[in-house]
């Protein structure tokens, strides 16, 4: 006979007892009432030795409200929930994956149109390119099927070994980028990378944006594809861009020429360099490219090689042109640019808060080296962008008991209604991007006024200054454009070799 323990109200004949104990395997209250349903009768005819009433112990669990429930009942309920959405595989899984990918692509287009003021026709162009990409997938499947024998075993081997459509979230960025190129929009790879790293554009944990029924039915390997994984690099993006460009045949149906002037101006403003440096950059392009459309670059076709030639893509080669143009002007002993870059090297913060997040993903700087303003911006992003996305699935994945327990826990330890960090409206009202750029230029001009007026620029000093400026530019561009310094230096060496061949 066990000791008394507290439980639910008995309720038999208005009994208010909450004390229970086990007597002969039966749960009995302190006044002798047996809990209803606690006795089971064994009518098995094979068991001759045990005729009559047989009792057994039931493992009763309590839920968040404190009432008992049978473990067998809870297990059956859990099995029903698990079987409610079964995983799909094969062709059905492929169709569901394409449906999920299209849903994410639609969310990305909607955000660009709403938040970045892309024209409404942008969605139509992306839709057209997506349809052509689907058509290329269908053609690849039909070609693969023709190469297989028509036996049942061959079809089975084909279904087991064929590639999983070759799509990833980088494919969606490639479609968005190509559609922007076709419409001549001033949006380039660094812009998409900045939106992705700041979690404004749907990319990381994109599978959380799907309906729960789709997510529960999608196979795990497709869920991992829609997870986003690590932050993309430029080499990965350009490889996927050329592959997508070749599959949808954009060179015959769409415009693939990219003008460099908007990117040059964006880069100079982000680096707080003199805007008139763009004229020197374009002049260097005209002399090096030796063609009429020297300021336009096309998306190269896909090559089935691992060695990706980044100097064929517009963004890396444009950054290399800007760096070389500034270096050449410094070596020409340009007094204004030498004084400007001398003060410019003292600037600590370049770019915006979104650039800080990109640097955190690709750079080597630690948060310990940030100032108070940068730390506040990063914590504000964590609270407003990262945490809501990370905890979005809690309400969907938790059971009723877990939700009740969560609600009680929050009632015991209420979170502050107002954040201690400055809000987005406060930070945006303090300084906009234009104000930040203007303040940076004014600070450089003030610093130039305090330089010695009689200071002469020598070739030796210009060489040292040009090397320091080039090293800082290479580091900044590589961290914010997801390039390695080796890749960017490779673009610089390619341009220097081209200039050397022209001189010869």
Short mmCIF file of C-alpha atoms in Angstrom, two decimals:
data_model
loop_
_atom_site.label_atom_id
_atom_site.label_comp_id
_atom_site.label_asym_id
_atom_site.label_seq_id
_atom_site.Cartn_x
_atom_site.Cartn_y
_atom_site.Cartn_z
CA UNK A 1 0.00 0.00 0.00
CA UNK A 2 1.47 3.32 -1.08
CA UNK A 3 1.41 6.68 0.61
CA UNK A 4 -1.03 9.41 -0.31
CA UNK A 5 -0.19 11.80 -3.12
CA UNK A 6 -2.07 14.81 -4.52
CA UNK A 7 -4.04 14.58 -7.73
CA UNK A 8 -7.26 15.74 -9.36
CA UNK A 9 -10.57 16.09 -7.49
CA UNK A 10 -12.28 12.70 -7.02
CA UNK A 11 -15.81 13.89 -7.89
CA UNK A 12 -17.55 10.62 -6.97
CA UNK A 13 -20.72 11.49 -4.94
CA UNK A 14 -19.47 15.08 -4.74
CA UNK A 15 -16.25 13.91 -3.06
CA UNK A 16 -13.75 16.78 -2.90
CA UNK A 17 -10.75 14.69 -2.00
CA UNK A 18 -7.47 15.31 -3.82
CA UNK A 19 -5.45 12.64 -1.95
CA UNK A 20 -4.88 9.33 -3.75
CA UNK A 21 -2.98 6.11 -3.11
CA UNK A 22 -2.55 2.76 -4.85
CA UNK A 23 -4.41 -0.20 -3.31
CA UNK A 24 -4.04 -3.54 -5.14
CA UNK A 25 -3.07 -1.72 -8.28
CA UNK A 26 -6.12 0.54 -8.19
CA UNK A 27 -5.99 4.32 -7.69
CA UNK A 28 -8.21 5.01 -4.62
CA UNK A 29 -8.97 8.32 -2.90
CA UNK A 30 -8.75 8.79 0.84
CA UNK A 31 -12.46 7.99 1.21
CA UNK A 32 -12.27 4.72 -0.72
CA UNK A 33 -13.52 5.81 -4.12
CA UNK A 34 -11.79 4.06 -7.03
CA UNK A 35 -10.77 6.23 -10.01
CA UNK A 36 -13.04 5.53 -12.94
CA UNK A 37 -11.33 3.66 -15.76
CA UNK A 38 -8.51 2.46 -13.55
CA UNK A 39 -9.80 -1.17 -13.54
CA UNK A 40 -9.60 -3.33 -16.67
CA UNK A 41 -11.17 -6.75 -17.20
CA UNK A 42 -9.22 -9.46 -18.98
CA UNK A 43 -11.61 -11.61 -21.06
CA UNK A 44 -8.86 -13.58 -22.75
CA UNK A 45 -10.05 -17.23 -22.92
CA UNK A 46 -6.50 -18.60 -23.30
CA UNK A 47 -5.50 -17.46 -19.82
CA UNK A 48 -7.31 -20.09 -17.66
CA UNK A 49 -5.37 -19.45 -14.47
CA UNK A 50 -6.46 -15.82 -14.20
CA UNK A 51 -10.25 -15.77 -14.34
CA UNK A 52 -12.10 -12.79 -13.02
CA UNK A 53 -10.90 -9.28 -12.40
CA UNK A 54 -7.32 -8.42 -13.24
CA UNK A 55 -5.84 -5.03 -12.45
CA UNK A 56 -2.76 -3.44 -13.89
CA UNK A 57 -0.86 -0.21 -13.42
CA UNK A 58 -1.51 2.59 -15.93
CA UNK A 59 1.22 5.14 -16.46
CA UNK A 60 -0.70 8.36 -16.02
CA UNK A 61 0.99 11.59 -17.00
CA UNK A 62 -0.04 15.12 -16.11
CA UNK A 63 -0.42 17.94 -18.60
CA UNK A 64 0.33 21.61 -18.10
CA UNK A 65 -3.01 22.19 -16.29
CA UNK A 66 -2.27 19.52 -13.64
CA UNK A 67 -4.87 16.89 -14.69
CA UNK A 68 -4.06 13.23 -15.41
CA UNK A 69 -4.04 11.62 -18.81
CA UNK A 70 -3.11 8.15 -19.93
CA UNK A 71 0.30 7.71 -21.58
CA UNK A 72 -1.27 5.30 -24.07
CA UNK A 73 -3.76 7.97 -25.06
CA UNK A 74 -1.04 10.61 -25.44
CA UNK A 75 1.08 8.26 -27.54
CA UNK A 76 -1.83 7.52 -29.83
CA UNK A 77 -2.48 11.24 -30.22
CA UNK A 78 1.16 11.88 -31.04
CA UNK A 79 1.17 9.10 -33.62
CA UNK A 80 -1.92 10.60 -35.24
CA UNK A 81 -0.16 13.98 -35.42
CA UNK A 82 2.94 12.43 -36.92
CA UNK A 83 0.93 10.55 -39.52
CA UNK A 84 -1.15 13.62 -40.37
CA UNK A 85 1.58 14.97 -42.72
CA UNK A 86 3.68 12.19 -44.18
CA UNK A 87 6.85 12.86 -46.14
CA UNK A 88 6.59 12.64 -49.91
CA UNK A 89 9.34 11.35 -52.16
CA UNK A 90 10.13 10.91 -55.83
CA UNK A 91 8.37 12.96 -58.44
CA UNK A 92 5.79 14.18 -55.93
CA UNK A 93 8.60 15.55 -53.76
CA UNK A 94 10.11 17.29 -56.79
CA UNK A 95 6.81 18.97 -57.60
CA UNK A 96 6.37 20.09 -54.00
CA UNK A 97 9.92 21.44 -53.93
CA UNK A 98 9.33 23.47 -57.09
CA UNK A 99 6.14 24.78 -55.55
CA UNK A 100 8.01 25.81 -52.40
CA UNK A 101 10.82 27.39 -54.43
CA UNK A 102 8.31 29.39 -56.43
CA UNK A 103 6.66 30.58 -53.20
CA UNK A 104 10.01 31.84 -51.85
CA UNK A 105 10.78 33.52 -55.17
CA UNK A 106 7.45 35.28 -55.01
CA UNK A 107 8.21 36.55 -51.49
CA UNK A 108 11.59 37.86 -52.62
CA UNK A 109 10.06 39.71 -55.58
CA UNK A 110 7.36 41.19 -53.37
CA UNK A 111 9.91 42.56 -50.91
CA UNK A 112 12.02 44.12 -53.66
CA UNK A 113 8.99 45.81 -55.22
CA UNK A 114 7.62 47.01 -51.89
CA UNK A 115 10.77 47.96 -49.98
CA UNK A 116 13.29 48.79 -52.72
CA UNK A 117 10.84 50.38 -55.15
CA UNK A 118 11.48 47.95 -57.97
CA UNK A 119 8.97 48.45 -60.82
CA UNK A 120 5.93 46.14 -60.80
CA UNK A 121 6.99 44.70 -64.16
CA UNK A 122 9.98 43.21 -62.35
CA UNK A 123 7.76 40.41 -61.05
CA UNK A 124 6.56 39.62 -64.57
CA UNK A 125 10.13 39.38 -65.86
CA UNK A 126 11.12 37.06 -63.00
CA UNK A 127 8.04 34.94 -63.68
CA UNK A 128 8.96 34.63 -67.36
CA UNK A 129 12.51 33.60 -66.52
CA UNK A 130 11.26 31.11 -63.94
CA UNK A 131 8.98 29.51 -66.53
CA UNK A 132 11.89 29.17 -68.93
CA UNK A 133 13.98 27.61 -66.16
CA UNK A 134 11.20 25.10 -65.47
CA UNK A 135 11.06 24.31 -69.18
CA UNK A 136 14.81 23.64 -69.20
CA UNK A 137 14.38 21.26 -66.26
CA UNK A 138 11.69 19.40 -68.18
CA UNK A 139 13.89 19.15 -71.27
CA UNK A 140 16.79 17.81 -69.23
CA UNK A 141 14.54 15.15 -67.70
CA UNK A 142 13.24 14.07 -71.11
CA UNK A 143 16.77 13.87 -72.52
CA UNK A 144 17.94 11.78 -69.58
CA UNK A 145 14.99 9.45 -70.00
CA UNK A 146 15.79 8.93 -73.69
CA UNK A 147 19.30 7.80 -72.82
CA UNK A 148 17.97 5.13 -70.46
CA UNK A 149 16.60 1.78 -71.56
CA UNK A 150 12.87 1.38 -71.33
CA UNK A 151 13.06 -1.50 -68.87
CA UNK A 152 11.57 -1.19 -65.41
CA UNK A 153 14.96 -1.65 -63.74
CA UNK A 154 16.45 1.20 -65.77
CA UNK A 155 13.59 3.50 -64.80
CA UNK A 156 14.14 2.58 -61.16
CA UNK A 157 17.86 3.33 -61.42
CA UNK A 158 17.09 6.65 -63.10
CA UNK A 159 14.70 7.69 -60.36
CA UNK A 160 17.28 6.80 -57.72
CA UNK A 161 20.35 8.42 -59.26
CA UNK A 162 19.17 11.50 -61.14
CA UNK A 163 20.17 14.91 -59.82
CA UNK A 164 17.88 16.84 -57.52
CA UNK A 165 16.92 19.49 -60.06
CA UNK A 166 20.12 21.51 -59.54
CA UNK A 167 18.28 24.36 -57.78
CA UNK A 168 19.29 26.22 -54.64
CA UNK A 169 18.50 29.57 -53.07
CA UNK A 170 21.40 31.00 -55.06
CA UNK A 171 19.32 30.20 -58.14
CA UNK A 172 16.65 32.60 -56.89
CA UNK A 173 19.27 35.35 -56.45
CA UNK A 174 20.53 34.63 -59.95
CA UNK A 175 17.01 35.03 -61.35
CA UNK A 176 16.48 38.29 -59.46
CA UNK A 177 19.86 39.61 -60.61
CA UNK A 178 19.24 38.66 -64.25
CA UNK A 179 15.79 40.27 -64.23
CA UNK A 180 17.32 43.47 -62.83
CA UNK A 181 19.96 43.44 -65.56
CA UNK A 182 17.28 43.05 -68.23
CA UNK A 183 15.37 46.06 -66.83
CA UNK A 184 18.58 48.15 -66.39
CA UNK A 185 17.96 48.51 -62.64
CA UNK A 186 20.84 49.87 -60.51
CA UNK A 187 20.93 46.76 -58.31
CA UNK A 188 24.08 44.67 -58.33
CA UNK A 189 25.54 41.66 -56.54
CA UNK A 190 26.78 43.70 -53.51
CA UNK A 191 23.25 45.05 -53.01
CA UNK A 192 21.67 41.58 -52.98
CA UNK A 193 24.43 40.33 -50.70
CA UNK A 194 23.83 43.17 -48.26
CA UNK A 195 20.08 42.49 -48.20
CA UNK A 196 20.68 38.79 -47.65
CA UNK A 197 23.17 39.25 -44.80
CA UNK A 198 20.88 41.75 -43.04
CA UNK A 199 18.02 39.20 -43.38
CA UNK A 200 15.82 41.71 -45.15
CA UNK A 201 15.61 39.60 -48.31
CA UNK A 202 14.28 36.09 -47.73
CA UNK A 203 17.25 33.72 -47.89
CA UNK A 204 18.42 32.35 -44.53
CA UNK A 205 15.88 29.92 -43.04
CA UNK A 206 13.65 30.49 -46.03
CA UNK A 207 11.87 27.20 -45.32
CA UNK A 208 10.26 28.87 -42.29
CA UNK A 209 8.31 31.06 -44.72
CA UNK A 210 6.54 28.03 -46.19
CA UNK A 211 3.11 26.82 -45.07
CA UNK A 212 3.36 24.23 -42.29
CA UNK A 213 1.71 21.51 -44.39
CA UNK A 214 4.31 21.93 -47.17
CA UNK A 215 7.17 22.02 -44.72
CA UNK A 216 6.07 18.84 -42.95
CA UNK A 217 5.61 16.97 -46.23
CA UNK A 218 8.87 18.10 -47.86
CA UNK A 219 11.80 15.64 -47.58
CA UNK A 220 14.68 16.59 -45.32
CA UNK A 221 17.19 17.04 -48.14
CA UNK A 222 14.93 19.60 -49.80
CA UNK A 223 14.42 21.36 -46.45
CA UNK A 224 18.19 21.67 -46.18
CA UNK A 225 18.33 23.22 -49.66
CA UNK A 226 15.79 25.85 -48.58
CA UNK A 227 17.61 26.44 -45.28
CA UNK A 228 20.10 28.82 -46.86
CA UNK A 229 23.19 27.40 -45.17
CA UNK A 230 26.26 29.59 -45.05
CA UNK A 231 26.42 33.07 -46.47
CA UNK A 232 27.09 32.86 -50.23
CA UNK A 233 30.38 33.93 -51.75
CA UNK A 234 30.83 35.80 -54.99
CA UNK A 235 32.43 32.83 -56.72
CA UNK A 236 29.45 30.63 -55.83
CA UNK A 237 27.02 33.29 -57.00
CA UNK A 238 28.76 33.95 -60.32
CA UNK A 239 29.02 30.23 -61.00
CA UNK A 240 25.27 29.83 -60.39
CA UNK A 241 24.57 33.01 -62.39
CA UNK A 242 26.35 31.70 -65.49
CA UNK A 243 24.65 28.33 -65.14
CA UNK A 244 21.19 29.91 -64.83
CA UNK A 245 21.99 32.34 -67.65
CA UNK A 246 22.84 29.41 -69.95
CA UNK A 247 19.82 27.30 -68.96
CA UNK A 248 17.23 29.99 -69.64
CA UNK A 249 19.12 31.30 -72.73
CA UNK A 250 19.04 34.93 -71.64
CA UNK A 251 21.56 35.90 -74.34
CA UNK A 252 18.90 35.29 -77.03
CA UNK A 253 15.70 36.37 -75.25
CA UNK A 254 16.77 39.05 -72.74
CA UNK A 255 19.19 41.93 -72.36
CA UNK A 256 22.36 40.84 -70.56
CA UNK A 257 24.49 44.01 -70.87
CA UNK A 258 25.34 45.71 -67.58
CA UNK A 259 26.36 49.38 -67.41
CA UNK A 260 29.13 50.17 -64.94
CA UNK A 261 28.46 53.86 -64.16
CA UNK A 262 25.86 53.26 -61.38
CA UNK A 263 28.08 50.71 -59.67
CA UNK A 264 31.13 53.01 -59.82
CA UNK A 265 29.18 55.83 -58.19
CA UNK A 266 27.77 53.50 -55.53
CA UNK A 267 31.22 52.19 -54.73
CA UNK A 268 32.75 55.66 -54.47
CA UNK A 269 29.98 56.88 -52.16
CA UNK A 270 30.27 53.81 -49.95
CA UNK A 271 34.05 54.26 -49.73
CA UNK A 272 33.70 58.03 -49.18
CA UNK A 273 36.00 58.71 -52.11
CA UNK A 274 35.70 61.75 -54.43
CA UNK A 275 32.88 61.17 -56.95
CA UNK A 276 34.87 62.75 -59.79
CA UNK A 277 37.12 59.67 -59.60
CA UNK A 278 34.47 57.98 -61.74
CA UNK A 279 35.66 60.00 -64.77
CA UNK A 280 39.19 58.69 -64.30
CA UNK A 281 37.84 55.16 -63.96
CA UNK A 282 35.80 55.40 -67.17
CA UNK A 283 38.81 56.83 -69.01
CA UNK A 284 40.92 53.92 -67.84
CA UNK A 285 38.20 51.53 -69.03
CA UNK A 286 38.12 53.20 -72.44
CA UNK A 287 41.87 52.88 -72.88
CA UNK A 288 42.04 49.29 -71.66
CA UNK A 289 38.94 47.72 -73.23
CA UNK A 290 39.50 49.34 -76.65
CA UNK A 291 35.90 48.96 -77.80
CA UNK A 292 32.95 51.29 -78.29
CA UNK A 293 30.83 49.84 -75.48
CA UNK A 294 33.73 49.84 -73.03
CA UNK A 295 31.45 50.67 -70.10
CA UNK A 296 29.22 47.62 -70.60
CA UNK A 297 29.86 44.03 -69.62
CA UNK A 298 27.79 40.96 -70.42
CA UNK A 299 27.01 37.94 -68.28
CA UNK A 300 29.38 35.19 -69.51
CA UNK A 301 28.09 31.78 -70.44
CA UNK A 302 28.59 28.80 -68.18
CA UNK A 303 31.78 26.79 -68.57
CA UNK A 304 32.05 23.34 -67.08
CA UNK A 305 35.33 24.11 -65.37
CA UNK A 306 36.19 24.76 -61.75
CA UNK A 307 38.49 27.70 -62.47
CA UNK A 308 36.12 30.68 -62.51
CA UNK A 309 37.46 33.75 -64.30
CA UNK A 310 36.13 36.56 -62.11
CA UNK A 311 37.59 39.28 -64.35
CA UNK A 312 34.86 38.40 -66.86
CA UNK A 313 32.14 39.55 -64.45
CA UNK A 314 31.15 43.17 -64.11
CA UNK A 315 31.39 43.79 -60.34
CA UNK A 316 34.92 42.43 -59.65
CA UNK A 317 36.45 44.01 -62.75
CA UNK A 318 34.77 47.35 -62.00
CA UNK A 319 36.18 47.37 -58.47
CA UNK A 320 39.60 46.59 -59.92
CA UNK A 321 39.29 49.51 -62.36
CA UNK A 322 38.40 51.90 -59.51
CA UNK A 323 41.37 50.77 -57.42
CA UNK A 324 43.80 51.05 -60.33
CA UNK A 325 42.46 54.46 -61.42
CA UNK A 326 43.01 55.86 -57.92
CA UNK A 327 46.45 54.27 -57.71
CA UNK A 328 47.55 55.75 -61.04
CA UNK A 329 46.32 59.22 -60.05
CA UNK A 330 48.19 59.04 -56.75
CA UNK A 331 51.38 58.02 -58.54
CA UNK A 332 50.90 60.99 -60.89
CA UNK A 333 51.40 63.19 -57.79
CA UNK A 334 47.86 64.58 -57.88
CA UNK A 335 47.96 67.07 -54.99
CA UNK A 336 44.25 67.00 -54.17
CA UNK A 337 43.89 63.20 -54.22
CA UNK A 338 47.07 62.75 -52.18
CA UNK A 339 45.85 65.13 -49.49
CA UNK A 340 42.38 63.59 -49.61
CA UNK A 341 43.62 60.00 -49.25
CA UNK A 342 45.98 61.01 -46.44
CA UNK A 343 42.97 62.12 -44.40
CA UNK A 344 40.74 59.35 -45.79
CA UNK A 345 42.98 56.67 -44.29
CA UNK A 346 42.04 58.00 -40.84
CA UNK A 347 38.31 57.32 -41.32
CA UNK A 348 37.24 54.36 -39.20
CA UNK A 349 33.70 53.70 -40.44
CA UNK A 350 32.90 53.17 -44.10
CA UNK A 351 29.56 52.06 -45.49
CA UNK A 352 26.33 51.56 -43.53
CA UNK A 353 25.03 49.29 -40.77
CA UNK A 354 24.08 46.67 -43.35
CA UNK A 355 27.68 46.74 -44.56
CA UNK A 356 28.72 46.05 -40.97
CA UNK A 357 26.60 42.87 -41.00
CA UNK A 358 28.19 41.78 -44.26
CA UNK A 359 31.64 42.36 -42.79
CA UNK A 360 30.66 40.22 -39.80
CA UNK A 361 29.83 37.36 -42.18
CA UNK A 362 32.98 37.55 -44.30
CA UNK A 363 35.51 39.72 -42.47
CA UNK A 364 38.04 38.89 -39.81
CA UNK A 365 37.21 41.77 -37.46
CA UNK A 366 35.83 40.85 -34.05
CA UNK A 367 32.97 42.66 -32.26
CA UNK A 368 35.49 43.69 -29.61
CA UNK A 369 37.01 46.19 -32.05
CA UNK A 370 33.69 47.95 -32.72
CA UNK A 371 32.76 51.32 -31.28
CA UNK A 372 29.58 51.96 -29.29
CA UNK A 373 27.57 53.01 -32.35
CA UNK A 374 28.46 49.88 -34.32
CA UNK A 375 27.66 47.66 -31.35
CA UNK A 376 24.24 49.29 -30.88
CA UNK A 377 23.45 48.82 -34.56
CA UNK A 378 24.41 45.16 -34.46
CA UNK A 379 22.35 44.48 -31.31
CA UNK A 380 19.42 46.36 -32.82
CA UNK A 381 19.62 44.10 -35.88
CA UNK A 382 19.78 41.00 -33.66
CA UNK A 383 16.65 42.06 -31.78
CA UNK A 384 14.59 43.31 -34.72
CA UNK A 385 15.67 40.99 -37.56
CA UNK A 386 17.45 37.83 -36.42
CA UNK A 387 15.52 36.80 -33.29
CA UNK A 388 11.99 37.13 -34.79
CA UNK A 389 12.99 34.89 -37.71
CA UNK A 390 14.72 32.37 -35.43
CA UNK A 391 11.75 32.02 -33.05
CA UNK A 392 8.99 32.14 -35.66
CA UNK A 393 8.46 28.39 -35.61
CA UNK A 394 7.98 27.98 -31.86
CA UNK A 395 4.20 28.39 -31.94
CA UNK A 396 3.86 25.90 -34.82
CA UNK A 397 6.10 23.17 -33.43
CA UNK A 398 5.01 23.30 -29.77
CA UNK A 399 2.14 21.24 -28.40
CA UNK A 400 -0.75 22.67 -26.41
CA UNK A 401 0.86 21.77 -23.08
CA UNK A 402 4.13 23.42 -24.14
CA UNK A 403 2.30 26.59 -25.13
CA UNK A 404 0.52 26.74 -21.78
CA UNK A 405 3.78 26.18 -19.94
CA UNK A 406 5.45 28.85 -22.10
CA UNK A 407 2.68 31.30 -21.29
CA UNK A 408 3.03 30.63 -17.56
CA UNK A 409 6.80 31.04 -17.80
CA UNK A 410 6.44 34.42 -19.50
CA UNK A 411 3.91 35.42 -16.86
CA UNK A 412 6.44 34.60 -14.12
CA UNK A 413 9.28 36.44 -15.89
CA UNK A 414 7.71 39.13 -18.08
CA UNK A 415 9.94 40.65 -20.74
CA UNK A 416 10.20 44.44 -20.91
CA UNK A 417 7.62 46.00 -23.21
CA UNK A 418 10.11 48.50 -24.55
CA UNK A 419 13.57 47.63 -25.77
CA UNK A 420 16.55 49.22 -24.09
CA UNK A 421 18.20 49.61 -27.49
CA UNK A 422 17.41 52.55 -29.77
CA UNK A 423 14.58 51.78 -32.15
CA UNK A 424 14.86 51.74 -35.92
CA UNK A 425 12.89 54.95 -36.21
CA UNK A 426 15.20 56.71 -33.79
CA UNK A 427 18.35 55.48 -35.53
CA UNK A 428 16.97 56.34 -38.98
CA UNK A 429 15.79 59.76 -37.82
CA UNK A 430 19.22 60.53 -36.44
CA UNK A 431 21.18 59.99 -39.65
CA UNK A 432 20.15 58.79 -43.07
CA UNK A 433 22.53 57.40 -45.64
CA UNK A 434 22.80 60.81 -47.29
CA UNK A 435 23.62 62.45 -43.96
CA UNK A 436 26.27 59.84 -43.21
CA UNK A 437 27.95 60.36 -46.60
CA UNK A 438 27.77 64.12 -46.25
CA UNK A 439 29.27 64.06 -42.75
CA UNK A 440 32.09 61.79 -43.94
CA UNK A 441 32.99 64.12 -46.80
CA UNK A 442 32.84 67.15 -44.51
CA UNK A 443 35.13 65.47 -41.99
CA UNK A 444 37.65 64.71 -44.73
CA UNK A 445 37.51 68.31 -45.97
CA UNK A 446 38.05 69.59 -42.42
CA UNK A 447 41.03 67.26 -42.05
CA UNK A 448 42.51 68.50 -45.34
CA UNK A 449 42.39 72.08 -44.08
CA UNK A 450 44.59 71.16 -41.12
CA UNK A 451 47.29 69.63 -43.34
CA UNK A 452 50.46 71.67 -43.85
CA UNK A 453 49.99 73.93 -46.86
CA UNK A 454 53.63 73.79 -47.87
CA UNK A 455 53.81 69.99 -47.87
CA UNK A 456 55.12 68.71 -51.18
CA UNK A 457 54.21 65.33 -52.61
CA UNK A 458 57.23 63.24 -53.55
CA UNK A 459 57.23 60.13 -55.65
CA UNK A 460 58.38 58.04 -52.70
CA UNK A 461 55.60 59.31 -50.45
CA UNK A 462 53.07 58.81 -53.24
CA UNK A 463 54.21 55.21 -53.70
CA UNK A 464 53.75 54.46 -49.99
CA UNK A 465 50.38 56.22 -49.91
CA UNK A 466 49.15 54.40 -53.02
CA UNK A 467 50.11 51.03 -51.53
CA UNK A 468 48.27 51.79 -48.27
CA UNK A 469 45.17 53.01 -50.09
CA UNK A 470 45.16 50.00 -52.41
CA UNK A 471 45.53 47.57 -49.48
CA UNK A 472 42.59 49.15 -47.66
CA UNK A 473 40.42 49.16 -50.77
CA UNK A 474 41.18 45.52 -51.52
CA UNK A 475 40.33 44.54 -47.93
CA UNK A 476 37.08 46.52 -47.89
CA UNK A 477 35.81 45.31 -51.26
CA UNK A 478 36.72 41.68 -50.57
CA UNK A 479 34.88 41.68 -47.23
CA UNK A 480 31.77 43.50 -48.44
CA UNK A 481 31.48 41.79 -51.83
CA UNK A 482 32.23 38.25 -50.57
CA UNK A 483 35.44 38.04 -52.56
CA UNK A 484 38.79 36.82 -51.35
CA UNK A 485 41.73 39.18 -51.54
CA UNK A 486 43.45 36.69 -53.81
CA UNK A 487 40.55 36.79 -56.28
CA UNK A 488 40.43 40.59 -56.32
CA UNK A 489 44.21 40.82 -56.71
CA UNK A 490 43.85 38.40 -59.63
CA UNK A 491 41.53 40.91 -61.33
CA UNK A 492 44.08 43.67 -60.69
CA UNK A 493 46.89 41.59 -62.19
CA UNK A 494 44.72 40.83 -65.23
CA UNK A 495 44.21 44.56 -65.88
CA UNK A 496 47.90 45.32 -65.36
CA UNK A 497 48.80 42.56 -67.83
CA UNK A 498 46.33 43.96 -70.36
CA UNK A 499 47.87 47.43 -69.99
CA UNK A 500 51.35 45.96 -70.40
CA UNK A 501 50.33 44.15 -73.61
CA UNK A 502 48.87 47.37 -75.01
CA UNK A 503 52.02 49.30 -74.17
CA UNK A 504 54.14 46.66 -75.88
#
